[in-house]
Short mmCIF file of C-alpha atoms and ligand atoms in Angstrom, two decimals:
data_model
loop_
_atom_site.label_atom_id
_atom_site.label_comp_id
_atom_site.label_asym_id
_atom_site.label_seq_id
_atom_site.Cartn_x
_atom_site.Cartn_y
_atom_site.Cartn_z
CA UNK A 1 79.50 62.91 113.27
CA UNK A 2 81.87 60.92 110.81
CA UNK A 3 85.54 59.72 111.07
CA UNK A 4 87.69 59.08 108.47
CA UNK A 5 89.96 56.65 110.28
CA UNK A 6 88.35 53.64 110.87
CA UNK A 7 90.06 53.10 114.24
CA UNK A 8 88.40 56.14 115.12
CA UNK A 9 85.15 55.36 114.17
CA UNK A 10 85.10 51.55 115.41
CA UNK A 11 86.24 53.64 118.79
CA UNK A 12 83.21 56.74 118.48
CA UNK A 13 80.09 53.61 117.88
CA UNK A 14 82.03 51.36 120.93
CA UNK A 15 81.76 54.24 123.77
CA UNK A 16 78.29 56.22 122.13
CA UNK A 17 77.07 52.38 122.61
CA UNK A 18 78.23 52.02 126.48
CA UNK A 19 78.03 55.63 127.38
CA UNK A 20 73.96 54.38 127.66
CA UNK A 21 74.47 52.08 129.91
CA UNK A 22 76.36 54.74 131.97
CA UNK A 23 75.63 55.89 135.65
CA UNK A 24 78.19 58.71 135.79
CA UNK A 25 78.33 59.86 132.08
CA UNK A 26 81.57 61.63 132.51
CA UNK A 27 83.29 58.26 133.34
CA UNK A 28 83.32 57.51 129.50
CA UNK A 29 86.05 59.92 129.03
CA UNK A 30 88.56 58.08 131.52
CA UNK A 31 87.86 54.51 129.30
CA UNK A 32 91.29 52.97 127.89
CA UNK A 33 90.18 53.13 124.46
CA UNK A 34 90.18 56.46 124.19
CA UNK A 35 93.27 57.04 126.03
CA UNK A 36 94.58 54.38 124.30
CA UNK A 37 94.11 56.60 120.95
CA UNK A 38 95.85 59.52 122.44
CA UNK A 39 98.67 57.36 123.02
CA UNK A 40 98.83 56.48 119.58
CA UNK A 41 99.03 60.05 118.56
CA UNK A 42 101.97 60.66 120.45
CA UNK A 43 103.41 57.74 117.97
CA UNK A 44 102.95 58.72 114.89
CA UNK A 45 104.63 60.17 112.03
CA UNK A 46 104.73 64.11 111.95
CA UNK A 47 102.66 63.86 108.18
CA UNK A 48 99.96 61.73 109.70
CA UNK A 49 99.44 63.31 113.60
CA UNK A 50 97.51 66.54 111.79
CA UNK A 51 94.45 64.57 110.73
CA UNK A 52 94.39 61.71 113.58
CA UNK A 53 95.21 64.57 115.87
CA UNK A 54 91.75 66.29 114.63
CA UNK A 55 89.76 63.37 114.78
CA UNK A 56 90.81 62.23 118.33
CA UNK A 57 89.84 65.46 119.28
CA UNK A 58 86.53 65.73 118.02
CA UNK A 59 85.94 62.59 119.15
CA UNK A 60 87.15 63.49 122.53
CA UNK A 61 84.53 66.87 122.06
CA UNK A 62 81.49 64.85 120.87
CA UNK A 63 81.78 62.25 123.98
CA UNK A 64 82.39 65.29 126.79
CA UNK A 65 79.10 66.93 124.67
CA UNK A 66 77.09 63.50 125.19
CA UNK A 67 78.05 62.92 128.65
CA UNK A 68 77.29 66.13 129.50
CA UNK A 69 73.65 65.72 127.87
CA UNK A 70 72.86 62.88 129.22
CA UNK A 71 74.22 63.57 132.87
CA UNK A 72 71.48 66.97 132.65
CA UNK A 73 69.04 64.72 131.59
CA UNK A 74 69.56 62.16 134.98
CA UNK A 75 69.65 65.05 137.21
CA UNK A 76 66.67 67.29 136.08
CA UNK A 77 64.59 64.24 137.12
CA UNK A 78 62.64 65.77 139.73
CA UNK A 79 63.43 65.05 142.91
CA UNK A 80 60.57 63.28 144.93
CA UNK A 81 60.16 65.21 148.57
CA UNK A 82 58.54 62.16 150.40
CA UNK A 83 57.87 64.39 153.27
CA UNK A 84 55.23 66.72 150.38
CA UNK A 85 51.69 67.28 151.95
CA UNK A 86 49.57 65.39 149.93
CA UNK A 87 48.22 66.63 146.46
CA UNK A 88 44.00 65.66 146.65
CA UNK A 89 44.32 66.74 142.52
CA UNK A 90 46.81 64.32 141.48
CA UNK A 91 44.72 61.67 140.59
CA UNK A 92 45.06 57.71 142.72
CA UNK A 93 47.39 55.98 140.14
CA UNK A 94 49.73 58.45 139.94
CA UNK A 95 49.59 58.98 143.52
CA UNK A 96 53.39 57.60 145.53
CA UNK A 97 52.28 53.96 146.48
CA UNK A 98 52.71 52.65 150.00
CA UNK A 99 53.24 48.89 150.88
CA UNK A 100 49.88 47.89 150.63
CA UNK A 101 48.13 47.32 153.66
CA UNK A 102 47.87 43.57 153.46
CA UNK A 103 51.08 43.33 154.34
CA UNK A 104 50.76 44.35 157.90
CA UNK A 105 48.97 43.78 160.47
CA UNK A 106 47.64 45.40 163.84
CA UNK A 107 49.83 43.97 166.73
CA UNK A 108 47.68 41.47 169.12
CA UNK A 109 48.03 43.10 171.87
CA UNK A 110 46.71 46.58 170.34
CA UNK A 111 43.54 44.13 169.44
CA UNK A 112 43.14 43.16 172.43
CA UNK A 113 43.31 46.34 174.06
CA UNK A 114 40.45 47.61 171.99
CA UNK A 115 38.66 44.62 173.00
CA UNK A 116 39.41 45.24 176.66
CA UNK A 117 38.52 49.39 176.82
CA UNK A 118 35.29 48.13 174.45
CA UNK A 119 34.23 46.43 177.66
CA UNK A 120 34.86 49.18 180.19
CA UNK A 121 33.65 52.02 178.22
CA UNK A 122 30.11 49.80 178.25
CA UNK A 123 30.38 49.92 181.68
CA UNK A 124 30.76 53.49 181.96
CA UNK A 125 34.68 53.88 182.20
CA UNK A 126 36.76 56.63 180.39
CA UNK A 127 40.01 55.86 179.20
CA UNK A 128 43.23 57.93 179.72
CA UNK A 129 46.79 57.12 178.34
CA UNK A 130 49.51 56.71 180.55
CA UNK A 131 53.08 58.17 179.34
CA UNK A 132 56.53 56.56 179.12
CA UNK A 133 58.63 58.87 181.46
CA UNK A 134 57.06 60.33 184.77
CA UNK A 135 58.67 61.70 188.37
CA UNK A 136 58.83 60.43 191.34
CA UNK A 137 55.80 62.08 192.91
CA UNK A 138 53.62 60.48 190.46
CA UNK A 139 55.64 57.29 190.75
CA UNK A 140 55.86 57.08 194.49
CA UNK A 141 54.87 60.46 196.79
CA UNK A 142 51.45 60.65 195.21
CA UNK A 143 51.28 57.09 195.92
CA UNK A 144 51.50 57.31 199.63
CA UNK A 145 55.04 55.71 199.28
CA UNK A 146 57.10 57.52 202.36
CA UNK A 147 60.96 58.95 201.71
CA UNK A 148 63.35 55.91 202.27
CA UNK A 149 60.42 53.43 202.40
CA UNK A 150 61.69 49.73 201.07
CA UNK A 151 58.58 49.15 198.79
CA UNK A 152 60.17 51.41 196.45
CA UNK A 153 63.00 48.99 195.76
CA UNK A 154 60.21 46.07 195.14
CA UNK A 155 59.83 47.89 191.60
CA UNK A 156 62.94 47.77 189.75
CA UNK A 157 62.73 51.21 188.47
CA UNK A 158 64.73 52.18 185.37
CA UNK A 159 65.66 56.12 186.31
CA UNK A 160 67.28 58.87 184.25
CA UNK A 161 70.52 60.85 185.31
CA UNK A 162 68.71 63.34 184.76
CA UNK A 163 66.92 65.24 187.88
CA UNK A 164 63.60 66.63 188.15
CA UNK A 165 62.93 70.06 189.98
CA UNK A 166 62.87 68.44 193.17
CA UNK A 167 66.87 67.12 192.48
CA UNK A 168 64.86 63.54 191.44
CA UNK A 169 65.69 61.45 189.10
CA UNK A 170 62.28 60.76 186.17
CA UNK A 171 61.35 57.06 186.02
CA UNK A 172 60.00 55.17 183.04
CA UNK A 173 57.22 54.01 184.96
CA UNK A 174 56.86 50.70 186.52
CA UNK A 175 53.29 50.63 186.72
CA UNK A 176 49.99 52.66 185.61
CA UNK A 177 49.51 53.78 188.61
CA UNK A 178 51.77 56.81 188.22
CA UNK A 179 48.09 57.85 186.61
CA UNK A 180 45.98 57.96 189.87
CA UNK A 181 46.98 61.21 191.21
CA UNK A 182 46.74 63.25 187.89
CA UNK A 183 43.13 60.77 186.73
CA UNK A 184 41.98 61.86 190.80
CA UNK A 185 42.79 65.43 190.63
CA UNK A 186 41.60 66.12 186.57
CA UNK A 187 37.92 64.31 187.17
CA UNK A 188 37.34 65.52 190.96
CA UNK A 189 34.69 67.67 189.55
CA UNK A 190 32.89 64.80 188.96
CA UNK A 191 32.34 64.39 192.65
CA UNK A 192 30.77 67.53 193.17
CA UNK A 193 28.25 67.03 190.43
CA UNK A 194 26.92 63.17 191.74
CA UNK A 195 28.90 61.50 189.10
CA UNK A 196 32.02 59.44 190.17
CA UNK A 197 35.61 59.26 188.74
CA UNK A 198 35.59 55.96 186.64
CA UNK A 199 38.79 55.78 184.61
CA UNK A 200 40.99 52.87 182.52
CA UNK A 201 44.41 53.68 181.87
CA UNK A 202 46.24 51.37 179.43
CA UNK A 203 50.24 52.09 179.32
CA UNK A 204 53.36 50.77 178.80
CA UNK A 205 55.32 50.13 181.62
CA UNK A 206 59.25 49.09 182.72
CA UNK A 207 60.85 47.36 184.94
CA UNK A 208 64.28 45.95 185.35
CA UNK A 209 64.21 42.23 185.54
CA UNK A 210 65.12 39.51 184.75
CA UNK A 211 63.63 37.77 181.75
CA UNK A 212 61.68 34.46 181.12
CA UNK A 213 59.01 33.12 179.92
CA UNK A 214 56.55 35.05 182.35
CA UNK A 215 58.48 38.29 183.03
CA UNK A 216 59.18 41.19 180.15
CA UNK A 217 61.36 44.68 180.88
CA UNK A 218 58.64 46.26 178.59
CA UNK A 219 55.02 44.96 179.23
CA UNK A 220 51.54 46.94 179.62
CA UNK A 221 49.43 47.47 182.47
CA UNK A 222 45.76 48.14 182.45
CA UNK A 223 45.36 50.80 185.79
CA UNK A 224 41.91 51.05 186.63
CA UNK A 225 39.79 53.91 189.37
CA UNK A 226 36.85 54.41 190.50
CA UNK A 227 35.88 56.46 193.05
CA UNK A 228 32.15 57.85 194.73
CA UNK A 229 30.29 57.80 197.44
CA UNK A 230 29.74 54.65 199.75
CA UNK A 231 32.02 52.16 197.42
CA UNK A 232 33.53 49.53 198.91
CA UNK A 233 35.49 46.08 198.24
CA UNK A 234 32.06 44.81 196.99
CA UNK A 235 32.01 47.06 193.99
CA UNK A 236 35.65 46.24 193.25
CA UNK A 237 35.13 42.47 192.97
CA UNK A 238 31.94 42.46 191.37
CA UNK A 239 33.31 45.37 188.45
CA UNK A 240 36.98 42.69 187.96
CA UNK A 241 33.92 40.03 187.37
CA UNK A 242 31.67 41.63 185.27
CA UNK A 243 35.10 42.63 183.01
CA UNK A 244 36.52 39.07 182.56
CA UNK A 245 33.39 37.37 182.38
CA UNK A 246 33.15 39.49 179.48
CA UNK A 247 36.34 39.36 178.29
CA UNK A 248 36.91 35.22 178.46
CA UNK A 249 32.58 35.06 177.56
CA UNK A 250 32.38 32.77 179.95
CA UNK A 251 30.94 32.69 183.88
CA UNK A 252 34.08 32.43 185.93
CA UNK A 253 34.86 32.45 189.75
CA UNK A 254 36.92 34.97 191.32
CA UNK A 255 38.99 34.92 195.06
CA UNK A 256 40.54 37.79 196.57
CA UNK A 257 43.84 37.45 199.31
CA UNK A 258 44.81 40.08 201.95
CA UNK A 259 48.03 41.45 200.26
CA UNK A 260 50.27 44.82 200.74
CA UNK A 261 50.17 47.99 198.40
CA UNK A 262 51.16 51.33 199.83
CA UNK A 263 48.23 53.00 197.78
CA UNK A 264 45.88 51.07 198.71
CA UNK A 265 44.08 50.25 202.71
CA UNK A 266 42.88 47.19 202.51
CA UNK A 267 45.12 45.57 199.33
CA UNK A 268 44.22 42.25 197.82
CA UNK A 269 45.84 40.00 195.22
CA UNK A 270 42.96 38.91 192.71
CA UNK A 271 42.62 35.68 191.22
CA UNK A 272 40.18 34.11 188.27
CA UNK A 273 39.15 30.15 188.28
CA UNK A 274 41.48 28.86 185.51
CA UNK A 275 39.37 29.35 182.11
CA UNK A 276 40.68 26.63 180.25
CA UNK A 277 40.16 23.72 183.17
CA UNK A 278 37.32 25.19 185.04
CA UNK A 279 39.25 24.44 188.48
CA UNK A 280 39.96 21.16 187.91
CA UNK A 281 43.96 21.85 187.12
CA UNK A 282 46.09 22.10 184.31
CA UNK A 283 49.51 23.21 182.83
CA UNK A 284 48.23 27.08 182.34
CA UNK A 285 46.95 27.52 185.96
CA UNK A 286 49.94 24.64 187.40
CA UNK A 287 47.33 22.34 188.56
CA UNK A 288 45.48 24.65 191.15
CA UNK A 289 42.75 25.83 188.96
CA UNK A 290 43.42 29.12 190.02
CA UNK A 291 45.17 32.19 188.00
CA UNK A 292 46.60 35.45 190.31
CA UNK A 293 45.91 37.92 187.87
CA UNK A 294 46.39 41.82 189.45
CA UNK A 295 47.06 44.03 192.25
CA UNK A 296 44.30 45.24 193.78
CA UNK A 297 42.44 47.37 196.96
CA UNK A 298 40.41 50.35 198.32
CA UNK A 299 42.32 53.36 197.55
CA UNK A 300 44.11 55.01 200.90
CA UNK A 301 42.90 57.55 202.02
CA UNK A 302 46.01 59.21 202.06
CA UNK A 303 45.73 58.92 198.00
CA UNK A 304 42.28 60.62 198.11
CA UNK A 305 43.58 63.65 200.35
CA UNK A 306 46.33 64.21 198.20
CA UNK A 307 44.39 65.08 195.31
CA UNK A 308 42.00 66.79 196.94
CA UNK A 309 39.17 64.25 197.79
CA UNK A 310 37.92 64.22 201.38
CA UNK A 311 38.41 60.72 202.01
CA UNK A 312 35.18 60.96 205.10
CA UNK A 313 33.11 61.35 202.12
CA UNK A 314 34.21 59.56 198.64
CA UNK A 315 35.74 56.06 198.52
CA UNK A 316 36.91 54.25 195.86
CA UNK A 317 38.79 51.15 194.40
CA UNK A 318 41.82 50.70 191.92
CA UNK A 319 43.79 48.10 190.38
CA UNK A 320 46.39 47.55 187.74
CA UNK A 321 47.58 44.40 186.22
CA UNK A 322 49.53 42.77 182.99
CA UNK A 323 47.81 43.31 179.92
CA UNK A 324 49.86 40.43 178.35
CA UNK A 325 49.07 38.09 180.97
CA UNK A 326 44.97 37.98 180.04
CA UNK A 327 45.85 37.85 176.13
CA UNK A 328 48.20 35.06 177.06
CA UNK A 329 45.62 32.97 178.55
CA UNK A 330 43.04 33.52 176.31
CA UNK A 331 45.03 32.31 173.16
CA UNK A 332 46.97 29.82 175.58
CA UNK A 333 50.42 31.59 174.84
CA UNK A 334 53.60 30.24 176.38
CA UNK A 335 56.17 33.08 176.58
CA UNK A 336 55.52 36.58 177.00
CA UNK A 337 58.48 37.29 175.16
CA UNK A 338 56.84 36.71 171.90
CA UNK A 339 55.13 40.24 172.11
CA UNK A 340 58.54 42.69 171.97
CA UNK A 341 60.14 40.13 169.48
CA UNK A 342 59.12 41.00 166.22
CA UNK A 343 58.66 37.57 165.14
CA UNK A 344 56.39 37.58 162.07
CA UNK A 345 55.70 34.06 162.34
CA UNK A 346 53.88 34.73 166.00
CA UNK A 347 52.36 37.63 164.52
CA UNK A 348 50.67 36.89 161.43
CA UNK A 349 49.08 33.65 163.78
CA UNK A 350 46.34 37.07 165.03
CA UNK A 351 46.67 39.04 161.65
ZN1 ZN B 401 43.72 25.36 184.64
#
């Protein structure tokens, strides 16, 4: 389209030329210039407002006409639905492309963890996950923990406001063991058939403390069971061996101390000669040459008869300790903090 006036037409090549670089076409029509040529109309001599009036106008039609154009043309781009099931016939290039994979990494801990149910399914454990919110019968009643008794305050339970059927309220758990009665009473079977229950179950657990270098409100527990006929302490001691031997690949010494667990009858706390000093004492074991690494004891036979298990027949063993702790001491890691922080630079040090 041509202008006569040469106002006009200086005005028409200005806003085609920046109507381009437009998000929102239709802005073009609120620019000054143009208004400023309507003004200009309103100026001018009767004899000249006929033709200037025409040409404003059909300037005025030919920009609503582009910006109309070229708005259509930025919003019939297809949309992209990025939750789409995936197309196998469009081919790999033109395919949506995600971050590539070199730019993450699996989280140590998850590492480990294969590393550490790697060694137990070798010796003839099953895994089972643990979950994140439980009740209190798997938290406590299952666990041979009476109504009112004080070692449920020893665990810093977070609880919900909300109330299970029983008018309790759930628990995110504070240890694995929330997993023995439901690991006892699913494999039981087992028992009848010669074979015994031997389960590992890795979860997340939560407690509310207070933090430092050695204590997390969100840390994971390895729980471990095994239960059969004639087991005893023995079996317990020699299996926590046979695991960190294999886990630290090196021969290692092991002590056990009377301790108290309501779950278990008798309950030990279980302790590793220091791997880095070989007993002699250093900063990672504070110069004993010892490490207290879990919770551990025969299961109570009160455990056993709540899911089930005569207790005159089967025995059996469980423990349940800090994940982070062995990963700390095998890459000599200060703070256990580092895990939940999201610090890249501690991460990419295993990626
Ligand atoms: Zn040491």
């Amino acid at each position: 389209m041509s202008y006569q006036n040469t106002r006009i037409a200086e005005t028409a090549e200005l806003l085609k030329a920046r109507l381009a670089g437009l998000d929102n076409k239709p802005d073009i029509m609120r620019s000054v210039e143009l208004k400023a040529l309507f003004d200009e109309l309103k100026h001018l001599p009767a004899d000249k407002k006929a033709q200037f009036g025409q040409e404003v106008n059909q300037l005025r039609q030919e920009l609503t006409t582009l910006a109309k154009a070229g708005q259509d043309e930025q919003e019939s781009l297809p949309p992209i639905d990025i939750t789409a099931p995936f197309d196998v016939n469009v081919s790999q290039a033109d395919r949506p492309q995600l971050l590539p994979s070199e730019t993450g990494s699996k989280h140590p801990l998850m590492t480990e963890l294969e590393t550490v149910l790697d060694i137990f399914y070798r010796m003839g454990f099953t895994a089972v996950e643990s979950r994140e919110i439980d009740d209190d019968f798997h938290m406590f009643g299952s666990l041979n923990f009476p109504e009112d008794h004080p070692a449920r305050d020893d665990y810093d339970t977070f609880m919900t406001t909300q109330k299970d059927k029983n008018g309790k309220p759930y628990i995110a758990p504070a240890h694995t063991s929330t997993m023995q009665h439901r690991v006892l009473t699913k494999h039981k079977a087992n028992l009848d058939k010669g074979r015994p229950i031997a389960a590992v179950i890795p979860g997340r657990v939560f407690r509310n403390e207070d933090l430092d270098a050695r204590h997390e409100h969100t840390f994971y527990q390895l729980e471990g069971v095994f239960v059969g006929k004639g087991i005893n302490a023995g079996n317990l001691i020699a299996t926590l061996k046979t695991f960190l031997q294999e886990y630290y690949g090196k021969e290692l010494d092991v002590m056990t101390q009377p301790f108290y667990f309501p779950f278990t009858e008798p309950s030990f706390e279980f302790a590793l000669s220091c791997p880095f000093c070989d007993k002699k004492g250093c900063h990672i074991c504070s110069q004993t040459g010892w490490i207290e690494l879990l919770g551990c004891g025969m299961i109570h036979p009160n455990v056993l008869k709540e899911a089930g298990i005569d207790p005159e027949v089967y025995t059996g063993f469980a423990w349940g300790g800090g994940i982070e702790r062995l990963v700390m001491m095998k890459y000599g890691i200060e703070d256990i903090r580092h895990f939940e922080s999201g610090k890249l630079d501690f991460l990419r040090q295993f990626s």
